[in-house]
PDB file of C-alpha atoms and ligand atoms in Angstrom:
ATOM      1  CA  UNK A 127       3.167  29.390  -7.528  1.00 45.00           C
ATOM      2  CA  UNK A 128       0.263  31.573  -6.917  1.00 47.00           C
ATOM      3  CA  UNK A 129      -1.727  31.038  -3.637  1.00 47.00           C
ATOM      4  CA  UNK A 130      -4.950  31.386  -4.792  1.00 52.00           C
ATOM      5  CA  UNK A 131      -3.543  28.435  -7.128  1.00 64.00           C
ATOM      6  CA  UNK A 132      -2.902  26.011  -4.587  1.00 63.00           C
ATOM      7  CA  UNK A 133      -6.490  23.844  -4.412  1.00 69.00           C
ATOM      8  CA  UNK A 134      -6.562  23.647  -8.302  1.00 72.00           C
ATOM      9  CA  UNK A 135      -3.180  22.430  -8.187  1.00 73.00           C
ATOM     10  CA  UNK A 136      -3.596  19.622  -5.499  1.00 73.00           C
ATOM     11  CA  UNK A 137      -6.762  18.501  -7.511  1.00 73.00           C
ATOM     12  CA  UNK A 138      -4.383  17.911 -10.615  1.00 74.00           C
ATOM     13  CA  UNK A 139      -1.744  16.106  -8.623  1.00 71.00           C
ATOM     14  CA  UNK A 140      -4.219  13.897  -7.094  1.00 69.00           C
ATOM     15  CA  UNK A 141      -5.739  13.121 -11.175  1.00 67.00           C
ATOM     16  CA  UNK A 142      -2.501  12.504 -12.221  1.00 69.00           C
ATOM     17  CA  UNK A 143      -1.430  10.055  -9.412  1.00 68.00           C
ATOM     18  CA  UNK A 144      -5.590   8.444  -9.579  1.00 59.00           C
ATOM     19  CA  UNK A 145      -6.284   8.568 -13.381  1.00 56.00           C
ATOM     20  CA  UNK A 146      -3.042   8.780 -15.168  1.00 59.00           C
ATOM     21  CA  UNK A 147      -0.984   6.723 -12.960  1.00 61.00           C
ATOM     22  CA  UNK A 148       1.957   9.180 -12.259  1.00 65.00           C
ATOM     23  CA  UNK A 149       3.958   8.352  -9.261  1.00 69.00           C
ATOM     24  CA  UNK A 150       3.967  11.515  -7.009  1.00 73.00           C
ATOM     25  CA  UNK A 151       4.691  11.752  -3.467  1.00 75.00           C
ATOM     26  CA  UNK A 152       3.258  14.187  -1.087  1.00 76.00           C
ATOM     27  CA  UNK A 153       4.353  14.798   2.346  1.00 76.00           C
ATOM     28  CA  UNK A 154       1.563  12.192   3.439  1.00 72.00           C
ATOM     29  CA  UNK A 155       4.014   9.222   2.081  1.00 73.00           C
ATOM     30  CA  UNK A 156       7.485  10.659   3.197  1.00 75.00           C
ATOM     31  CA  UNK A 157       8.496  12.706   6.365  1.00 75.00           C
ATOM     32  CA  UNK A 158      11.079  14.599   4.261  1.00 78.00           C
ATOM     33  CA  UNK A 159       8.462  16.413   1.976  1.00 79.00           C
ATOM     34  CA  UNK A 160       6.578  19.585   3.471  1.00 80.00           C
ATOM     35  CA  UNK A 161       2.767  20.008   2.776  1.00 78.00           C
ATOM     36  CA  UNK A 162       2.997  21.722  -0.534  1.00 77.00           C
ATOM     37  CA  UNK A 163       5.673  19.954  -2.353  1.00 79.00           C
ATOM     38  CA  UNK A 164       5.484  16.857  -4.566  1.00 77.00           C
ATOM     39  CA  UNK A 165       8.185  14.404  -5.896  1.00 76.00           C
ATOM     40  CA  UNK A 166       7.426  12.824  -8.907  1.00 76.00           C
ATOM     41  CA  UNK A 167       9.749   9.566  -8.584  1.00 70.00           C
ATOM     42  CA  UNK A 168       9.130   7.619 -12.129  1.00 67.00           C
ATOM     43  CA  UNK A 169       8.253   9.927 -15.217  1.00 67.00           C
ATOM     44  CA  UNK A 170       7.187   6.348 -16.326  1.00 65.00           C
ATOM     45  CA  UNK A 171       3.479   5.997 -15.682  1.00 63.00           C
ATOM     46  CA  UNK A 172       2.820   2.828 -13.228  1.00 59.00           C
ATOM     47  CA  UNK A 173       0.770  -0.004 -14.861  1.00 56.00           C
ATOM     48  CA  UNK A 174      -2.733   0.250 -14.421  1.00 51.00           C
ATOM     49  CA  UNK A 175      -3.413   0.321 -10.507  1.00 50.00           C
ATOM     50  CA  UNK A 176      -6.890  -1.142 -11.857  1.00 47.00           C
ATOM     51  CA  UNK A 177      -7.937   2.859 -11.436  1.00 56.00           C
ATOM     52  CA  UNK A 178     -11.369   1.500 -13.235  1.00 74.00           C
ATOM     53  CA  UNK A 179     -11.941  -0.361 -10.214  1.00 85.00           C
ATOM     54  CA  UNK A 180     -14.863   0.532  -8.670  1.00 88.00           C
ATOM     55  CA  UNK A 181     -15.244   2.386  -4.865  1.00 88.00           C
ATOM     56  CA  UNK A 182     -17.134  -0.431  -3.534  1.00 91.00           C
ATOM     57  CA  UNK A 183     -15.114  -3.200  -5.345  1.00 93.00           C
ATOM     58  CA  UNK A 184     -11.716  -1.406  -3.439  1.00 92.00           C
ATOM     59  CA  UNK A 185     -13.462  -1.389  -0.531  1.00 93.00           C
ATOM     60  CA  UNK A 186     -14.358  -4.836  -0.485  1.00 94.00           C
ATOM     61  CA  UNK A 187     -10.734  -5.952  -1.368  1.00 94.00           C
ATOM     62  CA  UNK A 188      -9.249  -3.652   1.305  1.00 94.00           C
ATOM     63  CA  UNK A 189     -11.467  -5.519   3.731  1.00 93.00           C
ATOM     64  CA  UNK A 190     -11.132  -8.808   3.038  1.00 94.00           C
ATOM     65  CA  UNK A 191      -7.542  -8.611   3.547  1.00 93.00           C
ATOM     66  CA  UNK A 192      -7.373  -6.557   6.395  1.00 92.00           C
ATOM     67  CA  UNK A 193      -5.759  -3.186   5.063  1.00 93.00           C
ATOM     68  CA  UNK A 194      -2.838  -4.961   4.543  1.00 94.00           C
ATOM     69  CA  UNK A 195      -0.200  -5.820   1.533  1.00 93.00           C
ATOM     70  CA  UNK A 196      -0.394  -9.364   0.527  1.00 91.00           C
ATOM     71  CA  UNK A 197       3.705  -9.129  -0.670  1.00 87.00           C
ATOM     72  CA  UNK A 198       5.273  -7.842   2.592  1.00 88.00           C
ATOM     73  CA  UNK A 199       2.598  -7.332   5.192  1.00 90.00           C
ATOM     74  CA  UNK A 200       2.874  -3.847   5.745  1.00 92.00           C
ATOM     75  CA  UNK A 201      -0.790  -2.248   7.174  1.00 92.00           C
ATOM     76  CA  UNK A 202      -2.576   0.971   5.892  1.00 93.00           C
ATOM     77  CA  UNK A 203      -1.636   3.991   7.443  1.00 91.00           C
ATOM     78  CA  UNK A 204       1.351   2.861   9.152  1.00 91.00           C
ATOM     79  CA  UNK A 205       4.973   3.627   8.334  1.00 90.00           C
ATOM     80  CA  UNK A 206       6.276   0.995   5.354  1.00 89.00           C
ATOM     81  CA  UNK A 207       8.329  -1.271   7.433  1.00 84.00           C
ATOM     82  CA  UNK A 208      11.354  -1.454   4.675  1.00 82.00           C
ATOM     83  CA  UNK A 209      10.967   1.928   4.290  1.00 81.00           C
ATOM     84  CA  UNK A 210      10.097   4.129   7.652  1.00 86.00           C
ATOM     85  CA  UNK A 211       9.794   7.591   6.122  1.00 88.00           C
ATOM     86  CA  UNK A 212       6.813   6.189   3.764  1.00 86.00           C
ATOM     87  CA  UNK A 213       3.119   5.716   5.321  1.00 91.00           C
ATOM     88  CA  UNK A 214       1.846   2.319   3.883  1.00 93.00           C
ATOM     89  CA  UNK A 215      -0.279   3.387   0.736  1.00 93.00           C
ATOM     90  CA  UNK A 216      -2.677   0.460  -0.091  1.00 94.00           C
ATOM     91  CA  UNK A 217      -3.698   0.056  -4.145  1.00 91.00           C
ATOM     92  CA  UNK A 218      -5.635  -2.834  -5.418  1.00 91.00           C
ATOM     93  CA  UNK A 219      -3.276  -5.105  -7.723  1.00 88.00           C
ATOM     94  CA  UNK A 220      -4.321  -7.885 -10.115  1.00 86.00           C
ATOM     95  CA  UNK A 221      -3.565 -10.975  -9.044  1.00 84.00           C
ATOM     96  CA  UNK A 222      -3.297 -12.672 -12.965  1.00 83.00           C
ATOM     97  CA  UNK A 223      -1.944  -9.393 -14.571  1.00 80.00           C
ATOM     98  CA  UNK A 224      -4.427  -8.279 -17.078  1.00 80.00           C
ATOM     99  CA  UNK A 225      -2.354  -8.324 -20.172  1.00 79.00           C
ATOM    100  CA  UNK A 226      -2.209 -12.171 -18.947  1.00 81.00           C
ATOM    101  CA  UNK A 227      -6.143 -12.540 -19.488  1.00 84.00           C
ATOM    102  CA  UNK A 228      -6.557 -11.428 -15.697  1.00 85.00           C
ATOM    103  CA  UNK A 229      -9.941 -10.135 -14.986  1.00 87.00           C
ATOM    104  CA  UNK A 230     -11.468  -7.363 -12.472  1.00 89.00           C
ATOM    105  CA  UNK A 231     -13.014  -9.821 -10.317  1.00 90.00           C
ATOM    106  CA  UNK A 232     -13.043  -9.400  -6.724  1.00 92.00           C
ATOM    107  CA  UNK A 233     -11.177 -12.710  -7.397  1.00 92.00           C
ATOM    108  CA  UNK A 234      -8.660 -11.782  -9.134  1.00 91.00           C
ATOM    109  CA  UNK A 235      -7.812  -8.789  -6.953  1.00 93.00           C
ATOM    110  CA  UNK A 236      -5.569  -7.720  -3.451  1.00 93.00           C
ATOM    111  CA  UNK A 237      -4.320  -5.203  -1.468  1.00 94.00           C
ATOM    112  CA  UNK A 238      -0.544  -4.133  -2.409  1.00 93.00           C
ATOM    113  CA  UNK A 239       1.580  -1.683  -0.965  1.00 92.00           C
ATOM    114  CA  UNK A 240       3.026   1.215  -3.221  1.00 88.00           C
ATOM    115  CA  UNK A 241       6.479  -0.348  -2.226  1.00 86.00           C
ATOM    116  CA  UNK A 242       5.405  -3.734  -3.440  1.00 86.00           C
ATOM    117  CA  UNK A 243       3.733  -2.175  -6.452  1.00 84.00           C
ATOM    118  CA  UNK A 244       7.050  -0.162  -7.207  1.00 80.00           C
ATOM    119  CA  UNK A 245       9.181  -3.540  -7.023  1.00 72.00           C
ATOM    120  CA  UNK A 246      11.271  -1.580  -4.350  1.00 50.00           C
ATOM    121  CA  UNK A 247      10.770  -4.485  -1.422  1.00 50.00           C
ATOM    122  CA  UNK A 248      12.961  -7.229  -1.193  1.00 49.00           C
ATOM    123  CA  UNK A 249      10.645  -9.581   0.625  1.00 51.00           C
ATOM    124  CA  UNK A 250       9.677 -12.559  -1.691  1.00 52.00           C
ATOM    125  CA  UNK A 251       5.689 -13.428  -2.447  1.00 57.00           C
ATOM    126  CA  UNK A 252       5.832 -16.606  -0.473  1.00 66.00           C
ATOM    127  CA  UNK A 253       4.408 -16.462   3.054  1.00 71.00           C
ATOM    128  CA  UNK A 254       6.577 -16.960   6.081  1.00 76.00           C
ATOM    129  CA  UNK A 255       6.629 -20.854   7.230  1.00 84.00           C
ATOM    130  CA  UNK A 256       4.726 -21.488  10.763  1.00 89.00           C
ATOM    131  CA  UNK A 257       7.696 -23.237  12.360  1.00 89.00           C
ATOM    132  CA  UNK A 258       9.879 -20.040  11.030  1.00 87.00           C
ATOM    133  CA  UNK A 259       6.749 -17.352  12.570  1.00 88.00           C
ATOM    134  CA  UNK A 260       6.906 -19.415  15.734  1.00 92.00           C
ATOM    135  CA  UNK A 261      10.435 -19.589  16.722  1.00 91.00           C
ATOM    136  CA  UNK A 262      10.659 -15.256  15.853  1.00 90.00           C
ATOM    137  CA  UNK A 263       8.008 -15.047  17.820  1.00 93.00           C
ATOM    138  CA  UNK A 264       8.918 -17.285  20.974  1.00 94.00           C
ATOM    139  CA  UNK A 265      12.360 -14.657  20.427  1.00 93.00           C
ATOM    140  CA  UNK A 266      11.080 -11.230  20.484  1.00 93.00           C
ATOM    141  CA  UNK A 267      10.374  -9.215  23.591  1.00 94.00           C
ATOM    142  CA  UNK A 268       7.658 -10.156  25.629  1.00 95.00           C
ATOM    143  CA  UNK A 269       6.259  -6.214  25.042  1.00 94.00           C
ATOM    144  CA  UNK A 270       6.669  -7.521  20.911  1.00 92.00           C
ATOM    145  CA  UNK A 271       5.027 -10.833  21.564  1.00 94.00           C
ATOM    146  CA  UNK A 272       2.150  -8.312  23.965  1.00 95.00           C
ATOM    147  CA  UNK A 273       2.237  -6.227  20.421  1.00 92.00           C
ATOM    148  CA  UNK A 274       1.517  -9.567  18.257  1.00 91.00           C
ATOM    149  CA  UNK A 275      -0.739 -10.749  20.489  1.00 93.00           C
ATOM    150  CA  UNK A 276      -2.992  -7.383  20.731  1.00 91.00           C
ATOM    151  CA  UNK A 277      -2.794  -7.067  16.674  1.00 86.00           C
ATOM    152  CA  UNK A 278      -4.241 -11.166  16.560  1.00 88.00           C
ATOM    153  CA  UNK A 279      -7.433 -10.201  19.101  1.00 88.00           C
ATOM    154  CA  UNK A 280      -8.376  -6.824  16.880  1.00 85.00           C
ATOM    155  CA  UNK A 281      -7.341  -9.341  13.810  1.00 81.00           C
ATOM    156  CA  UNK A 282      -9.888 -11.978  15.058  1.00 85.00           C
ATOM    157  CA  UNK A 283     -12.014  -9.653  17.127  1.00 80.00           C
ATOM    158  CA  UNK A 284     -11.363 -12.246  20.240  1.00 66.00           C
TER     159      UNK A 284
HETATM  160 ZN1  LIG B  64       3.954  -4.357   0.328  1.00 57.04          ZN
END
């Protein structure tokens, strides 16, 4: 690779992960890739991360659920907790696919994780039960439960 080559090159990368749908990883999503290299992990194309979406409509999404995956919880910008070496990577999913009719309503629409959105997590769409939350909670480490706790006030801005 030429240097001089190395901006026109990162712009194609980033318009084949954003309008093609092309599954490449850069070393922002694992530890084990230097700046500079890519791994493509599917030659299959992802279904449509809804990249017609619109800036303000992603950002609106993003918000309302609080940068964070609606499957497994994992927040934006932090490492994927089923998968360490990966920074969570937030895309907007459809909630009612739209080859099922779905539509591009805010609605219709939520924050999913790249591990989610690759099927890779093993965590099941249903929420965790209260009395199930509680009891982990009442189990972990008073520093963990500090951690919870801290994460609930910036949550709730208390
Ligand atoms: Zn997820």
């Amino acid at each position: 690779m030429v240097a001089g080559n190395i901006s026109e090159w990162a712009r194609r990368i980033r318009e084949l992960r954003t309008e093609e749908g092309y599954l490449i990883l850069t070393h922002n999503d694992r530890a084990d890739l230097k700046p500079g290299q890519y791994l493509l992990e599917t030659a299959k194309p992802q279904p449509a991360f809804a990249r017609e979406i619109s800036k303000e409509t992603r950002a609106f999404v993003l918000d309302r659920n609080g940068f964070t995956c609606q499957m497994c919880g994992a927040v934006a910008g932090e490492a994927h907790p089923y998968d360490p070496s990966r920074k969570t990577r937030l895309h907007i999913g459809h909630v009612v696919d739209k080859s099922m009719g779905g539509s591009d309503d805010p609605s219709n629409l939520k924050a999913i994780c790249s591990v989610c959105n690759e099927g890779a997590s093993n965590i099941t769409p249903t929420r965790p039960d209260l009395q199930k939350l509680l009891v982990q909670i009442r189990r972990a480490t008073v520093s963990d439960q500090r951690a919870v706790l801290t994460w609930l006030q910036a949550k709730f801005k208390a």
